[in-house]
Short mmCIF file of C-alpha atoms in Angstrom, two decimals:
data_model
loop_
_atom_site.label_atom_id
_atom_site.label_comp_id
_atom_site.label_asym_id
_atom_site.label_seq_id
_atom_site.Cartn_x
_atom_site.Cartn_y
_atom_site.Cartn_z
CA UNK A 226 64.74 97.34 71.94
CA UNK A 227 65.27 94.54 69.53
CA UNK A 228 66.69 94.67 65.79
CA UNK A 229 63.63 94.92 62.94
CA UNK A 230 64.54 93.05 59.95
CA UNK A 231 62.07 95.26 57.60
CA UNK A 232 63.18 93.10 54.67
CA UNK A 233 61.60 89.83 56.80
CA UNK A 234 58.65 92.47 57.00
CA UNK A 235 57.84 93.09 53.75
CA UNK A 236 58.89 89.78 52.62
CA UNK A 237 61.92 90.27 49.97
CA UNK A 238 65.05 89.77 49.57
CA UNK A 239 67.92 91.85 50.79
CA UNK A 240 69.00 92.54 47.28
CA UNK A 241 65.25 93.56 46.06
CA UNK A 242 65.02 96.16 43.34
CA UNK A 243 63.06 99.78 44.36
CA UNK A 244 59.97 98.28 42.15
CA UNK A 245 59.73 94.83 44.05
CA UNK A 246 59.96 96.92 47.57
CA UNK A 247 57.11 99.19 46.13
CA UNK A 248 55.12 96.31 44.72
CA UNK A 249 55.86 94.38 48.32
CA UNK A 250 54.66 97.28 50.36
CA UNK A 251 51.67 98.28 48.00
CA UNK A 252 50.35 94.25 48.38
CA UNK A 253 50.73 94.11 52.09
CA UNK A 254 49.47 97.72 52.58
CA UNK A 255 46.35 96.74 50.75
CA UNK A 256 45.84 93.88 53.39
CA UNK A 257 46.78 95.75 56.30
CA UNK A 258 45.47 99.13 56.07
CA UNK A 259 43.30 100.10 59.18
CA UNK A 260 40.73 101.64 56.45
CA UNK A 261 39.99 98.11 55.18
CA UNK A 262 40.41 97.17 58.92
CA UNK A 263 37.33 98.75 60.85
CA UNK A 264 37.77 97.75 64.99
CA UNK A 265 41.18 95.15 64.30
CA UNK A 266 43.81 95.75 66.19
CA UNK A 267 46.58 93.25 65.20
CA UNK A 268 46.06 94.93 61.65
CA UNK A 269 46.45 98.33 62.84
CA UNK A 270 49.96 97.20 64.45
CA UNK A 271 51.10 95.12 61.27
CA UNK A 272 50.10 98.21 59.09
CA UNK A 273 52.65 99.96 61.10
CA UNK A 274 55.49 97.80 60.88
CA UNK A 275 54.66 97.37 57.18
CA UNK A 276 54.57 101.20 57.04
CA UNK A 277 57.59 101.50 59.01
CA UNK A 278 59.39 99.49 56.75
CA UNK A 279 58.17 101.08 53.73
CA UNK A 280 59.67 104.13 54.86
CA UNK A 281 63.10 103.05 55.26
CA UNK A 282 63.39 100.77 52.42
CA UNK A 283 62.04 103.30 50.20
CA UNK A 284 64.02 105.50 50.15
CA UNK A 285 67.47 104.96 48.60
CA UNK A 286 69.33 107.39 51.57
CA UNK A 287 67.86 105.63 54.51
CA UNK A 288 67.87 101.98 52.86
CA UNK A 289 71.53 102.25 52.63
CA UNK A 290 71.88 103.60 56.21
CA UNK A 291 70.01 101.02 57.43
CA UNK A 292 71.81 97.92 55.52
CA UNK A 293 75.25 99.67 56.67
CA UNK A 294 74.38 99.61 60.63
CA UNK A 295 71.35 97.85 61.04
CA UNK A 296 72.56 94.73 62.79
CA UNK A 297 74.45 97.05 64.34
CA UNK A 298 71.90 99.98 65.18
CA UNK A 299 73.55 100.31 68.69
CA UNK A 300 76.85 101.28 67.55
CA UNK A 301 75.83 103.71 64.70
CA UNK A 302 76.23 106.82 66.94
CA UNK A 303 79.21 105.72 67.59
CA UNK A 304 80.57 105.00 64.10
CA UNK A 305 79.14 108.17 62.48
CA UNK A 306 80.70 110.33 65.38
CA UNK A 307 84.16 108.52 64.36
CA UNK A 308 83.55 109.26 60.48
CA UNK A 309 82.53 113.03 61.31
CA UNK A 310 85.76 113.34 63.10
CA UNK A 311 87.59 111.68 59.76
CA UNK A 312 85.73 114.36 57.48
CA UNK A 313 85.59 117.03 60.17
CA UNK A 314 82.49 117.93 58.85
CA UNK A 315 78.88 117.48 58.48
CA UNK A 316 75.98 117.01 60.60
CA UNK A 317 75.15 113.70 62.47
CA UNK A 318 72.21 111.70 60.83
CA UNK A 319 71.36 109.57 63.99
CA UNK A 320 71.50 112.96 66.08
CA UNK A 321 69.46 114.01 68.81
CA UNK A 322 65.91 113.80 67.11
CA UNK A 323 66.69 116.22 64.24
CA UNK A 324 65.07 114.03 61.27
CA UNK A 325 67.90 113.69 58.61
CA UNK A 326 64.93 112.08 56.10
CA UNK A 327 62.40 114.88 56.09
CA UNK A 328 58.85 114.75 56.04
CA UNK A 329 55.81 112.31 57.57
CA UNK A 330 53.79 109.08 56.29
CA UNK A 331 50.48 108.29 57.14
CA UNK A 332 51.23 107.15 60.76
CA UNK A 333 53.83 110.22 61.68
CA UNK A 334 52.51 112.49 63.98
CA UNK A 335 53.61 116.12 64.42
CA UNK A 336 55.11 115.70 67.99
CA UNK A 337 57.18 112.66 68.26
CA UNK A 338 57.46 109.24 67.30
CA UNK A 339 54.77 107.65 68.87
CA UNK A 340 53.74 105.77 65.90
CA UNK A 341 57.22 104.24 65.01
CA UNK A 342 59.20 102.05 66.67
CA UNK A 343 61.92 102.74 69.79
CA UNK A 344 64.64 100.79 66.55
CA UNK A 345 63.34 103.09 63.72
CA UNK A 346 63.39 106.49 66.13
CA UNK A 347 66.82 105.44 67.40
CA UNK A 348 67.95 105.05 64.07
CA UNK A 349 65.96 107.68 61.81
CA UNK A 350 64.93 109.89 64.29
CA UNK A 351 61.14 110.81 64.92
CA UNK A 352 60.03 111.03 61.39
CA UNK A 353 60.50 109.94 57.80
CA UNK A 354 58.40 109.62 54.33
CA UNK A 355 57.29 112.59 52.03
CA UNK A 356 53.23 112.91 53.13
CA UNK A 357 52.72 115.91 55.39
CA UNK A 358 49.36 116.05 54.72
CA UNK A 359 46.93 117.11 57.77
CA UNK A 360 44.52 113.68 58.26
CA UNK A 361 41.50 113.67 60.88
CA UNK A 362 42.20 111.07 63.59
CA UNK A 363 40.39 107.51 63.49
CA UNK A 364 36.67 107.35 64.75
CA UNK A 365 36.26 105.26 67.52
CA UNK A 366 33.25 102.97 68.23
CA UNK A 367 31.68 102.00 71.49
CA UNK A 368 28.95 100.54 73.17
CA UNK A 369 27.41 101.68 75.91
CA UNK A 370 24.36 99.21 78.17
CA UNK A 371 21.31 100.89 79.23
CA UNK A 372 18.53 99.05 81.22
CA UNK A 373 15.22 99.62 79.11
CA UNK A 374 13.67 101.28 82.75
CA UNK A 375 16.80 104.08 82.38
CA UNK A 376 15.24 104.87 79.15
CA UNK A 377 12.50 106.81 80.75
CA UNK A 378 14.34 109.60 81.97
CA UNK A 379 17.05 111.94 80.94
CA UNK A 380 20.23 110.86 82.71
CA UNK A 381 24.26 111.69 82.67
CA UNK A 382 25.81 108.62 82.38
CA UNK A 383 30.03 108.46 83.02
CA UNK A 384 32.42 105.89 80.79
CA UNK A 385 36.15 105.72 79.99
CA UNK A 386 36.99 105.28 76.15
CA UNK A 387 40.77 105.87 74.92
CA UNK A 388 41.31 106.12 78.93
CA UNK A 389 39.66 109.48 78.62
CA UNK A 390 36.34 110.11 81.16
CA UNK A 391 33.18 111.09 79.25
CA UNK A 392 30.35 111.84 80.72
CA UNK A 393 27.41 112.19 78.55
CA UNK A 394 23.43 113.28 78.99
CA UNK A 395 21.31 110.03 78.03
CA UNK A 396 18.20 111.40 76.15
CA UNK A 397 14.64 109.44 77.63
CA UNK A 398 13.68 107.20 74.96
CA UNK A 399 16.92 105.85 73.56
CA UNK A 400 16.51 102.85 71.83
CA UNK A 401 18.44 99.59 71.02
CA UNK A 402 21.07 99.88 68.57
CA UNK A 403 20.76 103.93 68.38
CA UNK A 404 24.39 105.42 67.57
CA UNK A 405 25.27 108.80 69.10
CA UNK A 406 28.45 111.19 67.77
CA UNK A 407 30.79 112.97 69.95
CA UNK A 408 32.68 114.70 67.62
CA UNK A 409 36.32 114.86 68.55
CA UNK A 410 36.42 112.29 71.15
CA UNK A 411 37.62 109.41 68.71
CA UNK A 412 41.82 108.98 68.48
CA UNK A 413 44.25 111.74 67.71
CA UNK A 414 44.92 113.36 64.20
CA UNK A 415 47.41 113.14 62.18
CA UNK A 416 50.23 115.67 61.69
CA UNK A 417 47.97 118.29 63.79
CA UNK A 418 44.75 117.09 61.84
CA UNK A 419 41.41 117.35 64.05
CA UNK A 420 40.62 114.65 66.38
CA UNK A 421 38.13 111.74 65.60
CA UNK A 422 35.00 111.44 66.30
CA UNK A 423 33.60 109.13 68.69
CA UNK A 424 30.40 106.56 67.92
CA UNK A 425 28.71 105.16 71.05
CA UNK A 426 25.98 102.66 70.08
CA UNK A 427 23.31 101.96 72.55
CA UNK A 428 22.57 98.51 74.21
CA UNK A 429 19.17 98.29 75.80
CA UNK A 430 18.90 95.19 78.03
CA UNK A 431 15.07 94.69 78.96
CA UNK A 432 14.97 94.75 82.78
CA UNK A 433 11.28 95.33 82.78
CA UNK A 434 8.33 92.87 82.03
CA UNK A 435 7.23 94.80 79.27
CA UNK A 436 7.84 93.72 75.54
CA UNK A 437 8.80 97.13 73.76
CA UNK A 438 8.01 97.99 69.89
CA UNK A 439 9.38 101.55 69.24
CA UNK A 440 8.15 104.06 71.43
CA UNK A 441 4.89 101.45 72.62
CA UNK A 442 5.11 98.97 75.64
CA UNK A 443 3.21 95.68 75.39
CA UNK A 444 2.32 93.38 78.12
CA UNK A 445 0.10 90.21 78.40
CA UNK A 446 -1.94 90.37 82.23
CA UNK A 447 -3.82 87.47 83.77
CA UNK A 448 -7.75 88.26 84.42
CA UNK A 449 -10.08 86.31 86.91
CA UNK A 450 -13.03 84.83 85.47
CA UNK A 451 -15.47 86.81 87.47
CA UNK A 452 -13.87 90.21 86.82
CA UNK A 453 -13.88 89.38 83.35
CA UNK A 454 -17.91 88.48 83.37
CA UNK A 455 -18.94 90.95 86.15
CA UNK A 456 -16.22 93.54 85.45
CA UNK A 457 -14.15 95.32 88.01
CA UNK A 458 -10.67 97.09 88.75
CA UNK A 459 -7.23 95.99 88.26
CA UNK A 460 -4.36 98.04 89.19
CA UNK A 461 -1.28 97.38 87.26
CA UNK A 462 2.39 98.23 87.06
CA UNK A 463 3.83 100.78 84.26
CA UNK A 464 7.00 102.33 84.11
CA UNK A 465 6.16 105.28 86.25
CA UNK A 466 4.33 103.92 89.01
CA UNK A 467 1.01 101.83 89.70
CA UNK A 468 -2.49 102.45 87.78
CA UNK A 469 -5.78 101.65 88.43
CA UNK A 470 -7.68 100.23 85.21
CA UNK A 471 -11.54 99.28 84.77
CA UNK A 472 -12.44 96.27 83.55
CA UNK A 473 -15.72 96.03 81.36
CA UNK A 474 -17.76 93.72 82.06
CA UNK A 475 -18.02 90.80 79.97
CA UNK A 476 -14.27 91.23 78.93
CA UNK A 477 -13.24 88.59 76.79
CA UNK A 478 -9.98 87.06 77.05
CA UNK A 479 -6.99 88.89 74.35
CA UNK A 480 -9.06 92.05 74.64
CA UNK A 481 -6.40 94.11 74.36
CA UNK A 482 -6.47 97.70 75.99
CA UNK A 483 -4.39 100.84 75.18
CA UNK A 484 -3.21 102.97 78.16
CA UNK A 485 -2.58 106.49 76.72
CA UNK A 486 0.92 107.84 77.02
CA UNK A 487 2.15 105.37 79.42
CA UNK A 488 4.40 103.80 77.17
CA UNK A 489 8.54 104.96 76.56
CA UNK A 490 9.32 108.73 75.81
CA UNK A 491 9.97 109.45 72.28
CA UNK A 492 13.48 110.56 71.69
CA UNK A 493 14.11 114.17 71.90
CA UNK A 494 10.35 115.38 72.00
CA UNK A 495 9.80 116.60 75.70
CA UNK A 496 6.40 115.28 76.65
CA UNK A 497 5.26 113.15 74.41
CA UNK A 498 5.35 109.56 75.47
CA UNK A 499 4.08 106.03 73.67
CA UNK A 500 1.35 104.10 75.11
CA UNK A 501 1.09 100.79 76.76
CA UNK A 502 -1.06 98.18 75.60
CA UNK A 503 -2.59 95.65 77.77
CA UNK A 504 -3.72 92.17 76.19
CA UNK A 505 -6.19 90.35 79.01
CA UNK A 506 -6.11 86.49 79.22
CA UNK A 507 -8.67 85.10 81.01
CA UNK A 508 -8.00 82.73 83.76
CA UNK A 509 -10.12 79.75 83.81
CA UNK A 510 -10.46 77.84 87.72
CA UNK A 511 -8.59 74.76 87.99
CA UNK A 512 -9.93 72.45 90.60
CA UNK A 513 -13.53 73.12 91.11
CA UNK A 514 -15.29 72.08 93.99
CA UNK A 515 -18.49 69.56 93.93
CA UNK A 516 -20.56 72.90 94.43
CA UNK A 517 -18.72 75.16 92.08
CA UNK A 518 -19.19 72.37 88.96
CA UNK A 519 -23.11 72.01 90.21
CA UNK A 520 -23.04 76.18 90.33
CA UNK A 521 -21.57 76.08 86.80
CA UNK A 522 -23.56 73.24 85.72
CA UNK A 523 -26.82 75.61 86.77
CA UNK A 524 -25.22 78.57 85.03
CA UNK A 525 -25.23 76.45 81.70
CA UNK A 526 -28.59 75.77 82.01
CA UNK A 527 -29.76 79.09 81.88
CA UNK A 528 -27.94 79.21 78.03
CA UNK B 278 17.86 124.30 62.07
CA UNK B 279 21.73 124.64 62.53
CA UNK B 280 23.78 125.07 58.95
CA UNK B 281 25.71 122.24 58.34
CA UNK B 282 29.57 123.39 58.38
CA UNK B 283 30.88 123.09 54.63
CA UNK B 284 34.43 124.08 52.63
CA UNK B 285 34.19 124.83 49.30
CA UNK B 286 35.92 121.95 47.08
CA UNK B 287 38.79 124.29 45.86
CA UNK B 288 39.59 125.11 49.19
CA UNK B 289 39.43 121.47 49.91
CA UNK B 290 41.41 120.38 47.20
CA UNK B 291 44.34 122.51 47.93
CA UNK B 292 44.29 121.47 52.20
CA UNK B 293 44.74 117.55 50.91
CA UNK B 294 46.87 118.48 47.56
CA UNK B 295 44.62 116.56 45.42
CA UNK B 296 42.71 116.99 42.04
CA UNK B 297 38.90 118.69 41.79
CA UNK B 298 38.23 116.14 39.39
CA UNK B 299 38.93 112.89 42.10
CA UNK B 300 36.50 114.00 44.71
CA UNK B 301 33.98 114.97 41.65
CA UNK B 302 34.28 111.66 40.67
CA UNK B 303 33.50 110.15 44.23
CA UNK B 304 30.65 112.40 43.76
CA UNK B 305 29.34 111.22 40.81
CA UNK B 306 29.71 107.30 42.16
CA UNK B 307 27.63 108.05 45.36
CA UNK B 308 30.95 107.50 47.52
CA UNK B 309 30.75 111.54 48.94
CA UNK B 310 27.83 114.23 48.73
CA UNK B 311 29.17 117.42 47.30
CA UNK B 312 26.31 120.55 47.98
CA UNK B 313 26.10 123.23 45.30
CA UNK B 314 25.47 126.70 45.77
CA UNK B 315 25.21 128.57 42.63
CA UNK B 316 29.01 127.82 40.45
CA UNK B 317 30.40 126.83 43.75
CA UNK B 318 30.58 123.50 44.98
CA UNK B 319 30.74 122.42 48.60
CA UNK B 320 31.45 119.59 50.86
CA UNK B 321 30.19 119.35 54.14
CA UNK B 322 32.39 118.77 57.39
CA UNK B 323 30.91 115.43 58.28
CA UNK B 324 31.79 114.18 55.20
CA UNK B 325 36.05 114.82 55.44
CA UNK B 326 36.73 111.65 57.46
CA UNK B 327 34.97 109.88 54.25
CA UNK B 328 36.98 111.96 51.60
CA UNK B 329 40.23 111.02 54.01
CA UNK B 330 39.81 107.88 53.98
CA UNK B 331 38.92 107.75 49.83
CA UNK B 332 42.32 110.05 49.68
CA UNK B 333 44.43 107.44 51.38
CA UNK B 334 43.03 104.57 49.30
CA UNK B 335 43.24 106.20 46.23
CA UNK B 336 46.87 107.51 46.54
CA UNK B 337 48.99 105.47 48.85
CA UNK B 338 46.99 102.38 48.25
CA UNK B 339 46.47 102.95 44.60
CA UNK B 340 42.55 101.90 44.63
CA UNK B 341 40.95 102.83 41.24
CA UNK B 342 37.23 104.38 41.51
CA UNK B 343 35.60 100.98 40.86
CA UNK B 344 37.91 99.34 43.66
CA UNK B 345 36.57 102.35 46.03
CA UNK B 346 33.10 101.46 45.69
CA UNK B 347 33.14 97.53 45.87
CA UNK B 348 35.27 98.49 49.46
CA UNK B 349 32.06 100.79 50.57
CA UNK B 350 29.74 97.60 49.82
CA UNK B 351 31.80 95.47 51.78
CA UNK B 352 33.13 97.86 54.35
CA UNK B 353 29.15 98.25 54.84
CA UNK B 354 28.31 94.38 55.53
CA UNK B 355 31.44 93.95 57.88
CA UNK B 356 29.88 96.81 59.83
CA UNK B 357 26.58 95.20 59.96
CA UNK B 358 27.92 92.13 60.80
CA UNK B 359 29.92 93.75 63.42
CA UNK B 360 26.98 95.11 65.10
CA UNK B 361 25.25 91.63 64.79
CA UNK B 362 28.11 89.95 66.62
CA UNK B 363 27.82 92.38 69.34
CA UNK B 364 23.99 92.55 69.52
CA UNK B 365 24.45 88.87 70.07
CA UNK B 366 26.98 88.56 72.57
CA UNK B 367 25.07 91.03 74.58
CA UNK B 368 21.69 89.33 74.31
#
């Protein structure tokens, strides 16, 4: 446990007025806060050594406890024991967790120090400031991959966030980007305020050979020649198994086909489903033979 | 359809120890959506951690209205962009 210099912190002198501590504070504070902060860390942990030092120099009491024993914050049970036993009376301000300062900032919580550091809680005790006010914790945000063939069906998927296990149902038909609440799974609250909630924000990672707009699959097939001029039967691939699909004869290549309901689910509406569309492209032969060309050259004729 | 959970703004007011008129005004600029039901005026649960955050802005950071909603407008494009930055390091 090291010494905090909380003057260093805020950045004044040691002999700064109440108004240039305030004004100190109030400038770094406006930097700092984790409200102007979303998802940044580091800022959350200056915040509460800018905090933390806000509380003790603000306050005329603790600012003169602090410049009296500071350097020597190891020895101040010591000292205060000797000058209780000089004035045989009084209570001991660096006690055992009794808060001589009274009430909570922004970062106290109601059941220890957790939000202060091991200097300020061996110094002040647990808790300090003048806000008791009841805050909801901080939401949390997460993300969560899904393979685009998960999507299909409804699923439990399991994750840690704030080393807590949550285990969620995945709705079919989820899509890319979608943001899900869990109300009361984000951080703690505040002096016994309700918990945050918790954001999880879909990542679909196509895994399939399918191009996907909305609730619709799209897919580009090869056709041979001869299906497409004497039509025929293709079976293709779709999310939930194989299909057998006529061709017309005569197809022409980019005629595009819809397949009914074979596309994703659509989120939260049991049964109904998107369709797939199928785009033909024509494959011309490469590499004719001397009796294919004279077969085609025939076949020309007849034009 | 489930009824959104609401507190009336009174009751409100007195929980955070703050003035009717601040979280009218955050009504008035768009920042909050109050709900009014006859002479009483509510605000929905979903919309606390909003007010919370306004509260703590306002009063310990000592953000003026017009401060409050310029923070929104950015707060809102460093969320977008956040989402960006991950879409992209995941594609």
């Amino acid at each position: 446990m090291e010494y905090i210099d909380y003057y260093k912190i805020l950045g004044v002198s040691k002999d700064a007025s109440a108004d240039e501590i305030k004004k100190a504070y109030r400038k770094l504070a406006r930097q700092h806060h984790p409200d102007l902060n979303p998802n940044d860390k580091e800022a959350d942990k200056r915040f509460q050594q800018i905090n933390e030092a806000n509380e003790v120099l603000s306050d005329p009491e603790t600012r003169k406890k602090y410049d009296q024993y500071g350097k020597d914050w190891k020895h101040a049970e010591q000292f205060e024991q000797a000058h209780q036993q000089r004035q045989s009376a009084g209570n001991n301000p660096f006690g055992s967790g009794e808060n001589p300062f009274g009430g909570g900032g922004y970062y106290s919580s109601s059941d220890d120090s957790g939000d202060y550091s091991d200097f300020f809680a061996s110094m002040f005790g647990s808790r300090g400031g003048s806000r008791q006010t009841k805050f909801k914790g901080q939401d949390t945000r997460a993300s969560l991959q899904l393979n685009l063939s998960q999507t299909y069906t409804t699923h439990k998927q399991t994750f840690t966030v704030n080393g807590k296990n949550i285990r969620i149902t995945v709705p079919a038909g989820v899509e890319n980007g979608q943001e899900i609440k869990l109300a009361g799974f984000g951080l703690p609250g505040v002096n016994g305020g309700p918990n945050g909630d918790l954001y999880i924000t879909f990542e679909i990672i196509n895994d399939t050979s399918f191009t996907r707009k909305g609730n619709d699959l799209y897919k580009t097939l090869p056709l041979n020649l001869y299906k497409a001029i004497m039509g025929g039967e293709e079976t293709i691939d779709t999310l939930n198994g194989k299909v057998k699909l006529k061709i017309a004869p005569e197809t022409q290549s980019g005629t595009k086909v819809r397949l009914k309901g074979k596309g994703i689910p659509v989120y939260k509406k049991e049964g109904e489903f998107g369709d797939l569309y199928i785009t033909w492209e024509v494959q011309i032969p490469t590499n004719l033979t001397a009796k294919e060309k004279e077969l085609f050259e025939e076949l020309s004729k007849q034009r | 359809m489930e009824k959104a959970k609401k507190i009336s703004v009174e009751q409100c007011c007195v929980y955070y120890s703050i003035e009717t008129s601040f979280v009218q005004q955050l009504d008035e600029r768009g920042l909050i959506k109050l709900n009014r039901i006859g002479k009483k005026t509510f605000i929905a649960y979903e919309q606390l951690g909003d007010l919370e955050k306004y509260i703590r802005l306002h009063y310990d950071l000592e953000i003026n209205m017009a401060g409050l909603e310029t923070i929104r407008h950015l707060l809102h494009r460093v969320q977008l962009l956040q989402d960006e930055v991950r879409r992209l390091q995941t594609s």
